[in-house]
Amino acid sequence: MGRRTGLLAVWLLVVACYLAPLSAANVDPNIVNTRVDRKLDLATQTVRISSTIKFENRGSTPVRSYLLALAPSEAAHLAFIGATQGKGRSQTTLAVEAVAGIPGVPSSLSLYEVALTRPVGGGESATLEVVSVHTGAEVPYPAEITQSEEQLVLYTGSLHLVSPYATASESSKVGLPTSLVKAYTKAEPVKKSGTEITYGPYSDVAPLSVEELRIHFENNSPFAVADLEREIEVSHWGNVYVTENYKMRNAGAKHKGTFSRFEYQARPGMSGQNAIRELLARLPPRANSIYYRDEIGNISTSHVRSTSRVTEVQLEPRYPLMGGWKTEFTLGYSLPLADFLFRAKDGRRVLNITFGCPLRDVVVEDLTVKVILPEGSTDLTASVPFPVAQARDVRLTYLDTVGRPVLVLKKSTAVMEHNQHFQVSYRFRGVALLAEPLLLVAFFLALFLASMACLRVDLTIAKSSASYQADLHRHKVRDILARLAALLTARATEADKIEAALKELSRSGDVGAARAARKAVEGSLKDSAKSVKALQDELDGAGDAKAAAKAAAVVAKEQQKVTAQAQLAETAVAVWEKKLAAKDGEQRMAALHARIKALKQEVRDAIQALED
Ligand SMILES: *[C@@H]1O[C@H](CO)[C@@H](O)[C@H](O)[C@H]1NC(C)=O
Ligand SMILES: *[C@@H]1O[C@H](CO)[C@@H](O)[C@H](O)[C@H]1NC(C)=O
């Protein structure tokens, strides 16, 4: 008997030792959630759930960790999860780690272990703030809409905070973008008031209670989803250059039927409600040399506003991005190096800059961040506050001898919460900094010597020689052509004001203003036409028939373009004054738009050719 008890004791000890490493992550039956308040923010395409959890340790041994669970519907769309303890200045971020295989918890649930700042003793309480962000949890329903319909979405989530612990009292507030709700889960007590639905309070919710929450509601906020490649190039000459290449799509309800820009512009807020009209970038303070372009060229519709804390850039895509439509564009800017690069005590250099996408409310499915360091940098290490994939590369540009080291970081499903600072530290040999200038000095020295040699040859030609006279004549013709090119470019800018006035007309409906604007433009075009004629006469006088013919062809083409622009204005005004049916007018305008676009290109090419 005594021997048996002894054996059992040994066996139990073995089992206990075996289980010991896991025991930290066991469900502690002494923990009870005394009060849970959840806020579900459904106002945009990303769902943010913040929960304030007050729990009590009803046992006697202190607890060091707390377990969180997610229902499959929540876990499938999880982009970010984080926990904090304390408020204001004493707020601390807690480590949250995925765990699995905990006895008594179904494997269908995802579990996370939160390490508490300090142990919670027997009889004590503590409060946690947990935030989770979910993408793709709001599905457009119906999946396709016409230009005049609003976007409806279906959210599927969890009615309760899924917890391995019992919850004494729980309530949830759901925030919606508008008060239009087609249907929602009716789990009493539930109350809808305006743009808010309140669930609970529910008392004594059993551990691991999983109940589905479904809400079908209006959400016209843009569903901008992108793949983004950011290049952060460090130049020790004082700048950090950032280039961001976006491949963006509108992941909202797909646009059905034909698109009428006329209707879109005439009825803003009623037409194309789920379109992406503009994007807001929040860049660091002192961002400069900002540009925004796509495959056609610079897009001028961007506005920059800067304060001491942020530089805000408002970007308006070339065309509204309707549901299902795609676009590609590049945003670039420079930052002062001094704001981002520091020297560590051990001599290493540390770049400290934000990781994620600076555009608001954009979900980045594939994010690549490339940090390009100066030639001569070695021993690179990155420190990112969340898991990312890392790789190395080398970039060779002009003047480089061995190439610049590149650190490539990749992250899938990045949201606003991932726009945190990260650090790249490296060693740098100061001498390498001189390699490029020395190369430049050598290059210019060679150029200088070469030009000296040429000049010497040139100086031997007498000013009165035939070749000198021919040269002078060629210069004169070239000068006239350059002046003509500049004049025609200025005329193009002036004529474009007609189209700007039409855009304004479609917004304001002020026909009188459009007429006045057009009259002003036509007046100034008439004046500059005289200067064009004068230059053509000068060219005739110079006796270069080939150049004169070239100039005449451009001038004729440009005249066709201005005529088409005038016809466009005529047609738009006629539609607004109802002298022309909207449908016919739109067709005619579309044809004119296409013709003007083609002519513009031809004129641009021809002007370019004048200067060659
Ligand atoms: C586009 O804008 C940038 C910044 O203003 C400028 O440096 C660049 O020359 C422009 N490019 C073209 C093609 O106009
Ligand atoms: C990086 O910069 C941010 C913002 O200026 C700052 O809050 C943070 O402490 C810096 N991190 C490091 C490691 O220097």
XYZ file of C-alpha atoms and ligand atoms in Angstrom:
640
model
C 0.000 0.000 0.000
C 2.668 2.466 1.092
C 4.732 1.472 -1.935
C 1.741 2.026 -4.213
C 1.125 5.504 -2.885
C 4.800 6.203 -3.342
C 4.679 5.088 -6.979
C 1.565 7.164 -7.619
C 3.285 10.176 -6.102
C 6.287 9.704 -8.379
C 4.025 9.246 -11.379
C 2.061 12.402 -10.505
C 5.310 14.324 -10.119
C 6.428 13.176 -13.562
C 3.099 14.239 -15.076
C 3.249 17.547 -13.242
C 6.765 18.221 -14.502
C 5.727 17.314 -17.997
C 2.772 19.697 -17.869
C 4.617 22.477 -16.099
C 5.801 24.424 -19.185
C 2.221 24.510 -20.495
C 0.575 25.451 -17.237
C 1.163 29.174 -17.811
C -1.165 29.001 -20.775
C -3.870 26.913 -19.156
C -7.290 28.402 -18.662
C -7.322 29.658 -15.107
C -10.819 28.898 -13.713
C -10.297 31.555 -11.047
C -10.355 34.418 -13.546
C -13.760 36.049 -14.052
C -14.505 38.948 -16.374
C -16.485 41.214 -14.105
C -17.295 43.740 -16.818
C -16.756 43.893 -20.574
C -17.539 46.941 -22.757
C -17.045 46.504 -26.492
C -17.129 49.099 -29.258
C -17.459 47.872 -32.841
C -16.610 50.594 -35.344
C -18.165 49.739 -38.723
C -17.888 53.215 -40.267
C -15.218 52.313 -42.828
C -14.141 49.205 -44.739
C -12.008 48.062 -41.783
C -13.740 46.873 -38.618
C -12.135 48.059 -35.368
C -13.230 46.330 -32.180
C -12.059 47.851 -28.916
C -12.881 46.024 -25.706
C -12.381 47.219 -22.164
C -12.114 44.091 -20.037
C -12.159 44.254 -16.255
C -11.312 40.923 -14.685
C -10.831 39.596 -11.165
C -8.587 36.881 -9.814
C -10.853 34.926 -7.466
C -8.165 32.368 -6.597
C -5.178 32.768 -4.320
C -2.198 32.371 -6.690
C -1.205 35.444 -8.694
C -1.934 35.376 -12.466
C 0.636 36.629 -14.968
C -1.183 36.180 -18.241
C -4.642 36.496 -19.721
C -6.104 34.546 -22.653
C -8.082 36.055 -25.516
C -10.059 34.004 -28.028
C -11.422 34.833 -31.478
C -14.344 33.157 -33.222
C -13.504 31.724 -36.691
C -15.446 34.546 -38.416
C -13.275 37.126 -36.613
C -9.964 35.279 -36.910
C -10.371 34.801 -40.689
C -10.219 38.575 -41.219
C -7.800 39.562 -38.482
C -5.203 42.141 -39.550
C -4.033 43.392 -36.157
C -4.477 42.606 -32.472
C -2.982 44.532 -29.584
C -3.511 45.027 -25.858
C -2.646 47.822 -23.440
C -2.934 48.347 -19.732
C -3.301 51.647 -17.900
C -4.346 55.049 -19.156
C -2.664 58.209 -20.422
C 1.029 58.462 -19.578
C 1.156 55.172 -17.701
C -0.344 53.247 -20.626
C 1.824 50.290 -21.590
C 1.623 48.044 -24.608
C 1.491 44.369 -23.700
C 2.989 41.456 -25.586
C 0.287 39.439 -27.364
C 1.258 36.023 -28.692
C -0.715 33.358 -30.532
C -0.943 30.086 -28.601
C -2.538 26.743 -29.447
C -3.450 23.402 -27.973
C -4.889 24.579 -24.699
C -6.953 21.902 -22.940
C -10.679 22.570 -22.894
C -10.657 25.108 -25.749
C -12.042 23.940 -29.134
C -9.355 24.038 -31.825
C -11.693 26.062 -34.070
C -11.034 29.105 -31.881
C -7.850 31.188 -32.209
C -6.158 31.948 -28.934
C -3.808 34.733 -27.876
C -1.903 35.046 -24.642
C -1.437 38.523 -23.175
C 1.500 39.013 -20.787
C 0.353 41.322 -17.970
C 2.571 44.189 -16.773
C 2.520 42.872 -13.218
C 0.957 39.795 -11.592
C -2.634 40.153 -10.403
C -2.840 38.705 -6.899
C -5.706 36.799 -5.329
C -8.792 38.987 -4.877
C -7.349 41.737 -7.085
C -8.758 43.168 -10.310
C -7.134 44.543 -13.441
C -8.350 46.237 -16.622
C -7.171 45.509 -20.163
C -7.833 47.391 -23.383
C -7.837 45.101 -26.400
C -8.037 46.327 -30.008
C -8.499 44.086 -33.004
C -8.733 45.214 -36.628
C -10.444 43.107 -39.275
C -10.390 43.583 -43.036
C -12.821 42.085 -45.547
C -15.373 41.402 -42.809
C -17.859 43.758 -44.488
C -18.928 42.169 -47.771
C -20.778 44.261 -50.412
C -24.276 42.863 -50.637
C -25.535 43.112 -53.357
C -22.175 42.625 -55.018
C -23.014 44.928 -57.973
C -24.767 48.287 -58.016
C -25.590 50.922 -60.621
C -24.224 54.434 -60.555
C -27.259 55.804 -58.717
C -27.502 53.152 -55.986
C -25.999 53.273 -52.512
C -23.599 50.574 -51.327
C -24.937 48.027 -48.841
C -22.648 45.687 -46.941
C -23.099 42.633 -44.742
C -20.971 42.353 -41.606
C -20.569 38.982 -39.945
C -18.856 38.904 -36.563
C -19.308 37.813 -32.994
C -22.047 38.950 -30.646
C -19.874 38.334 -27.587
C -16.301 38.783 -26.567
C -15.306 35.140 -27.001
C -13.508 34.455 -23.736
C -12.238 31.292 -22.062
C -13.434 32.873 -18.817
C -16.962 33.477 -17.530
C -18.246 37.035 -17.995
C -20.490 38.584 -15.351
C -21.690 41.531 -17.453
C -21.107 42.466 -21.070
C -22.406 45.135 -23.442
C -21.481 46.127 -26.998
C -22.015 49.318 -28.976
C -21.944 49.123 -32.772
C -21.154 52.387 -34.596
C -22.465 52.644 -38.185
C -21.738 55.200 -40.930
C -25.438 56.064 -41.527
C -28.721 55.185 -39.894
C -29.844 53.034 -42.863
C -29.872 49.427 -41.581
C -31.669 46.731 -43.588
C -31.403 43.975 -40.979
C -29.503 43.128 -37.798
C -29.256 40.286 -35.280
C -31.965 40.770 -32.671
C -30.494 39.334 -29.482
C -32.469 40.969 -26.680
C -31.810 43.335 -25.066
C -30.931 45.301 -28.194
C -31.617 48.927 -29.081
C -31.059 50.840 -32.312
C -30.856 54.596 -32.176
C -29.625 56.612 -35.150
C -26.245 55.326 -36.228
C -25.751 53.139 -33.148
C -26.949 49.695 -32.106
C -26.472 48.663 -28.466
C -26.380 44.995 -27.487
C -26.775 43.995 -23.839
C -26.012 44.278 -21.039
C -25.920 40.482 -20.975
C -25.244 38.938 -17.596
C -23.474 35.670 -16.826
C -22.179 34.844 -20.292
C -20.695 31.338 -20.161
C -17.037 30.774 -21.128
C -16.441 30.279 -24.873
C -19.925 31.446 -25.892
C -19.911 31.867 -29.667
C -22.927 33.553 -31.273
C -23.015 35.135 -34.684
C -23.673 38.841 -35.156
C -24.923 39.958 -38.588
C -25.687 43.502 -39.678
C -26.781 44.537 -43.187
C -26.313 48.293 -43.581
C -25.407 51.194 -45.833
C -21.693 51.971 -46.077
C -20.580 54.275 -48.887
C -17.111 54.849 -47.524
C -14.513 53.936 -50.138
C -13.175 50.378 -50.067
C -9.670 51.273 -51.261
C -7.452 48.192 -51.379
C -3.895 48.391 -52.694
C -0.620 46.652 -53.281
C 2.127 49.055 -52.289
C 5.838 49.153 -52.869
C 7.661 51.811 -50.843
C 11.242 52.739 -51.540
C 13.053 54.650 -48.839
C 16.389 55.816 -50.145
C 18.868 57.301 -47.701
C 21.335 59.817 -49.088
C 23.991 61.048 -46.690
C 23.920 64.328 -48.606
C 20.924 65.370 -46.536
C 17.783 63.676 -47.827
C 15.608 60.634 -47.520
C 13.758 60.035 -50.799
C 10.496 58.119 -50.563
C 8.781 56.685 -53.644
C 5.504 54.843 -53.255
C 4.044 52.818 -56.124
C 0.390 52.008 -55.651
C -1.746 49.466 -57.490
C -5.156 50.357 -56.184
C -8.639 48.954 -56.704
C -12.071 49.784 -55.397
C -13.064 46.572 -53.587
C -16.604 47.810 -52.936
C -19.753 46.768 -54.821
C -18.914 46.508 -58.520
C -20.155 49.209 -60.852
C -22.954 47.919 -63.091
C -24.066 49.463 -66.394
C -22.524 52.414 -68.221
C -20.735 55.236 -66.480
C -21.957 58.776 -67.076
C -19.435 61.361 -66.033
C -22.019 64.027 -66.713
C -24.395 62.558 -64.148
C -21.493 61.907 -61.762
C -20.431 65.535 -61.856
C -23.910 67.015 -61.954
C -25.181 65.096 -58.915
C -22.300 64.669 -56.490
C -23.334 62.711 -53.404
C -26.150 61.004 -55.328
C -24.208 59.404 -58.134
C -21.336 56.956 -57.775
C -21.580 57.082 -54.002
C -19.059 54.313 -53.385
C -16.506 55.800 -55.823
C -13.028 56.691 -54.597
C -12.987 60.428 -55.284
C -9.894 61.450 -53.397
C -7.242 60.105 -51.075
C -5.595 61.761 -48.118
C -1.908 61.162 -47.440
C -0.472 62.086 -44.048
C 3.250 62.580 -44.538
C 5.854 63.581 -41.961
C 6.361 67.302 -41.284
C 8.891 68.998 -43.574
C 8.094 66.623 -46.471
C 9.008 68.440 -49.686
C 9.348 68.007 -53.470
C 6.063 66.134 -53.405
C 4.852 64.706 -56.713
C 1.917 62.598 -57.740
C 1.851 60.951 -61.141
C 0.509 58.037 -63.144
C 1.509 56.492 -66.466
C 0.249 59.547 -68.388
C 2.220 62.094 -66.362
C 1.975 64.446 -63.414
C -1.483 64.813 -61.927
C -1.996 68.417 -60.951
C -5.021 67.869 -58.705
C -3.219 67.519 -55.422
C -3.274 69.987 -52.571
C -0.663 70.232 -49.857
C -1.279 71.588 -46.372
C 1.477 71.458 -43.822
C 1.754 72.118 -40.117
C 4.583 71.530 -37.689
C 3.264 68.021 -37.016
C 2.128 66.701 -40.373
C 2.094 67.365 -44.106
C -1.288 66.519 -45.551
C -1.605 65.867 -49.264
C -5.001 65.525 -50.857
C -4.821 63.455 -54.042
C -7.551 63.416 -56.634
C -7.180 60.527 -59.103
C -7.467 61.340 -62.813
C -10.904 59.732 -62.890
C -13.222 58.605 -60.072
C -12.554 54.976 -59.175
C -15.926 53.223 -59.353
C -16.542 49.842 -57.678
C -14.307 47.168 -59.204
C -12.135 49.695 -61.093
C -8.361 49.811 -60.812
C -5.640 52.429 -61.076
C -1.899 52.729 -60.637
C -0.049 55.783 -59.432
C 3.100 56.984 -57.726
C 3.496 59.344 -54.806
C 6.973 60.653 -54.133
C 8.531 63.043 -51.635
C 11.771 63.993 -49.911
C 12.399 64.284 -46.204
C 15.216 66.013 -44.357
C 17.719 63.353 -43.312
C 18.340 64.999 -39.937
C 14.774 64.183 -38.827
C 15.182 60.454 -39.412
C 18.812 59.411 -39.065
C 20.603 59.199 -35.744
C 24.030 58.097 -34.531
C 23.945 55.398 -31.869
C 26.529 55.415 -29.049
C 28.462 52.582 -30.687
C 28.832 54.601 -33.904
C 26.130 52.788 -35.848
C 23.669 54.879 -37.832
C 19.987 54.341 -37.116
C 17.194 55.208 -39.542
C 13.909 55.592 -37.651
C 10.928 56.057 -39.973
C 7.330 54.893 -40.384
C 6.677 51.521 -41.969
C 3.162 51.499 -43.397
C 1.000 53.254 -45.944
C 0.504 56.990 -45.311
C -2.906 57.030 -47.064
C -5.881 57.028 -44.760
C -8.361 54.143 -44.770
C -6.474 52.112 -47.339
C -5.992 48.383 -46.790
C -2.658 47.222 -48.194
C -2.804 43.567 -49.164
C 0.868 43.281 -50.124
C 3.263 45.793 -48.644
C 6.921 45.838 -49.666
C 9.265 48.307 -47.991
C 12.714 48.654 -49.559
C 15.306 50.574 -47.618
C 18.153 51.624 -49.904
C 21.273 52.636 -48.008
C 24.314 54.529 -49.285
C 27.142 52.651 -50.898
C 29.591 51.512 -48.264
C 26.947 50.652 -45.642
C 27.463 47.283 -43.989
C 26.111 45.149 -41.197
C 22.408 46.009 -41.681
C 19.783 45.011 -39.110
C 16.098 45.908 -38.974
C 13.827 46.156 -35.976
C 10.100 46.127 -36.790
C 7.458 45.973 -34.028
C 5.539 43.159 -35.781
C 6.549 40.093 -37.839
C 7.749 40.808 -41.400
C 9.619 38.781 -44.029
C 13.151 40.041 -44.715
C 15.461 39.740 -47.704
C 18.555 41.516 -49.097
C 19.294 43.021 -52.464
C 21.772 45.371 -54.139
C 20.890 48.432 -56.219
C 23.322 49.724 -58.798
C 22.699 53.228 -60.145
C 24.924 55.580 -62.138
C 28.127 56.527 -60.339
C 27.884 53.517 -58.045
C 30.879 51.252 -57.968
C 29.790 48.280 -55.860
C 26.081 49.103 -55.485
C 23.869 50.165 -52.614
C 22.707 47.586 -50.080
C 18.922 47.175 -50.023
C 16.878 45.731 -47.211
C 13.557 44.312 -48.452
C 10.747 43.935 -45.899
C 7.387 42.370 -46.735
C 4.123 42.305 -44.862
C 0.684 41.147 -45.945
C -2.563 42.876 -44.897
C -1.285 46.126 -43.474
C -3.720 48.618 -41.925
C -3.336 52.014 -40.220
C -2.171 50.305 -37.009
C 0.924 49.079 -38.863
C 2.035 52.606 -39.676
C 4.479 52.495 -36.769
C 8.119 53.493 -36.602
C 10.753 50.900 -37.403
C 14.524 51.111 -37.285
C 17.276 50.072 -39.642
C 20.759 50.298 -38.209
C 24.012 49.968 -40.151
C 27.699 50.773 -40.146
C 29.123 53.220 -42.621
C 32.671 53.884 -43.749
C 33.011 57.647 -44.123
C 35.550 57.292 -46.937
C 32.953 55.607 -49.147
C 31.070 58.907 -49.094
C 33.895 60.416 -51.102
C 33.777 57.794 -53.848
C 30.952 59.488 -55.765
C 32.257 63.074 -55.594
C 35.694 61.871 -56.668
C 34.095 60.114 -59.603
C 32.213 63.325 -60.409
C 35.373 65.410 -60.164
C 37.174 63.025 -62.501
C 34.241 63.121 -64.910
C 34.063 66.927 -65.047
C 37.807 67.208 -65.349
C 37.670 64.930 -68.380
C 34.783 66.959 -69.817
C 36.670 70.178 -69.233
C 39.783 68.883 -70.967
C 37.712 67.606 -73.879
C 35.884 70.931 -74.321
C 39.198 72.793 -74.148
C 40.466 70.680 -76.979
C 37.310 71.384 -79.023
C 37.387 75.122 -78.348
C 40.926 75.320 -79.556
C 39.854 73.809 -82.864
C 36.855 76.137 -83.103
C 38.886 79.273 -82.456
C 40.901 78.685 -85.583
C 37.805 79.375 -87.706
C 37.616 82.962 -88.903
C 34.434 84.869 -88.082
C 33.855 85.775 -91.671
C 34.226 82.251 -92.997
C 31.289 80.588 -94.781
C 30.887 77.966 -92.094
C 30.605 80.705 -89.454
C 27.873 82.470 -91.479
C 25.965 79.217 -91.945
C 26.226 78.588 -88.226
C 24.841 82.032 -87.440
C 21.929 81.469 -89.785
C 21.183 78.093 -88.266
C 21.198 79.650 -84.811
C 18.795 82.336 -85.924
C 16.278 79.828 -87.343
C 16.605 77.675 -84.279
C 15.956 80.697 -82.059
C 12.760 81.584 -83.953
C 11.539 77.987 -83.718
C 12.252 77.896 -79.989
C 10.278 81.136 -79.506
C 7.422 79.707 -81.545
C 7.455 76.510 -79.466
C 7.309 78.505 -76.228
C 4.466 80.639 -77.564
C 2.442 77.603 -78.666
C 3.002 75.919 -75.302
C 1.694 79.045 -73.569
C -1.310 79.064 -75.899
C -2.039 75.444 -75.016
C -2.092 76.333 -71.306
C -4.415 79.236 -72.041
C -6.770 77.098 -74.176
C -6.927 74.443 -71.433
C -8.640 77.057 -69.279
C -11.743 76.490 -71.420
C -11.880 72.892 -70.229
C -11.266 73.988 -66.624
C -14.197 76.393 -66.974
C -16.384 73.505 -68.192
C -15.395 71.440 -65.210
C -16.383 74.327 -62.983
C -19.642 74.608 -64.938
C -20.512 70.968 -64.284
C -20.001 71.660 -60.592
C -21.681 75.043 -60.229
C -24.076 75.100 -63.184
C -23.180 78.791 -63.702
C -23.542 79.173 -67.483
C -22.833 82.909 -67.386
C -19.472 82.395 -65.694
C -18.506 79.711 -68.215
C -19.345 82.062 -71.090
C -17.308 84.883 -69.563
C -14.327 82.580 -68.979
C -14.445 81.360 -72.561
C -14.653 84.913 -73.912
C -11.572 85.928 -71.912
C -9.610 82.927 -73.171
C -10.601 83.580 -76.774
C -9.559 87.217 -76.459
C -6.093 86.346 -75.262
C -5.731 83.590 -77.893
C -6.559 86.165 -80.573
C -3.782 88.433 -79.279
C -1.167 85.718 -79.189
C -2.201 84.589 -82.704
C -0.710 87.887 -83.912
C 2.620 87.039 -82.320
C 2.498 83.594 -83.949
C 1.976 85.246 -87.336
C 4.875 87.635 -86.711
C 7.216 84.725 -85.932
C 6.117 82.901 -89.085
C 6.902 86.036 -91.128
C 10.316 86.217 -89.523
C 10.902 82.613 -90.482
C 9.894 83.304 -94.087
C 12.343 86.214 -94.049
C 15.150 83.890 -92.947
C 14.571 81.916 -96.122
C 14.528 78.452 -94.579
C 11.634 76.823 -96.460
C 11.826 73.546 -94.575
C 11.550 75.223 -91.178
C 8.738 77.470 -92.415
C 6.736 74.448 -93.625
C 7.260 72.661 -90.323
C 6.037 75.726 -88.423
C 2.984 76.133 -90.692
C 1.961 72.517 -90.072
C 2.093 72.929 -86.275
C 0.155 76.182 -86.391
C -2.587 74.566 -88.507
C -2.830 71.587 -86.154
C -2.997 73.865 -83.146
C -5.811 75.828 -84.786
C -7.791 72.578 -85.203
C -7.340 71.841 -81.511
C -8.531 75.276 -80.398
C -11.574 74.940 -82.700
C -12.453 71.558 -81.178
C -12.122 73.022 -77.672
C -14.493 75.828 -78.646
C -16.983 73.289 -80.018
C -16.786 71.373 -76.736
C -17.630 74.521 -74.808
C -20.492 75.257 -77.204
C -21.958 71.783 -76.726
C -21.656 71.781 -72.934
C -23.401 75.136 -72.667
C -26.141 73.953 -75.026
C -26.764 70.932 -72.805
C -26.939 73.080 -69.709
C -29.349 75.453 -71.393
C -31.389 72.405 -72.471
C -31.041 73.352 -76.147
C -29.609 69.913 -76.707
C -30.737 66.567 -75.256
C -28.348 65.378 -72.514
C -27.795 62.057 -74.242
C -26.878 63.551 -77.652
C -24.783 66.178 -75.943
C -22.864 63.607 -73.959
C -22.140 61.581 -77.064
C -20.942 64.626 -78.921
C -18.804 65.716 -75.968
C -17.254 62.279 -75.621
C -16.299 62.358 -79.327
C -14.877 65.875 -78.949
C -12.961 64.875 -75.815
C -11.339 62.025 -77.723
C -10.509 64.287 -80.679
C -9.049 66.985 -78.415
C -6.964 64.440 -76.589
C -5.519 63.122 -79.844
C -4.905 66.618 -81.207
C -3.227 67.698 -77.972
C -0.811 64.835 -78.278
C -0.103 65.639 -81.932
C 0.455 69.308 -81.137
C 2.733 68.447 -78.229
C 4.773 66.103 -80.414
C 4.968 68.686 -83.176
C 6.098 71.414 -80.762
C 8.740 69.064 -79.457
C 9.855 68.410 -83.042
C 10.238 72.170 -83.618
C 12.894 72.295 -80.939
C 14.864 69.276 -82.126
C 6.298 66.476 -62.273
O 6.377 67.225 -61.081
C 7.648 67.191 -60.451
C 7.534 67.914 -59.133
O 6.822 69.088 -59.236
C 8.666 67.827 -61.373
O 9.948 67.794 -60.763
C 8.699 67.074 -62.684
O 9.573 67.709 -63.583
C 7.301 67.014 -63.292
N 7.341 66.158 -64.455
C 6.713 66.464 -65.590
C 6.835 65.474 -66.695
O 6.071 67.496 -65.723
C 11.455 56.852 -33.596
O 10.784 58.072 -33.816
C 9.562 58.215 -33.090
C 8.896 59.495 -33.515
O 9.756 60.555 -33.561
C 9.857 58.189 -31.598
O 8.647 58.284 -30.864
C 10.578 56.893 -31.258
O 10.930 56.892 -29.897
C 11.811 56.706 -32.113
N 12.361 55.390 -31.861
C 13.677 55.190 -31.704
C 14.096 53.797 -31.409
O 14.485 56.085 -31.763
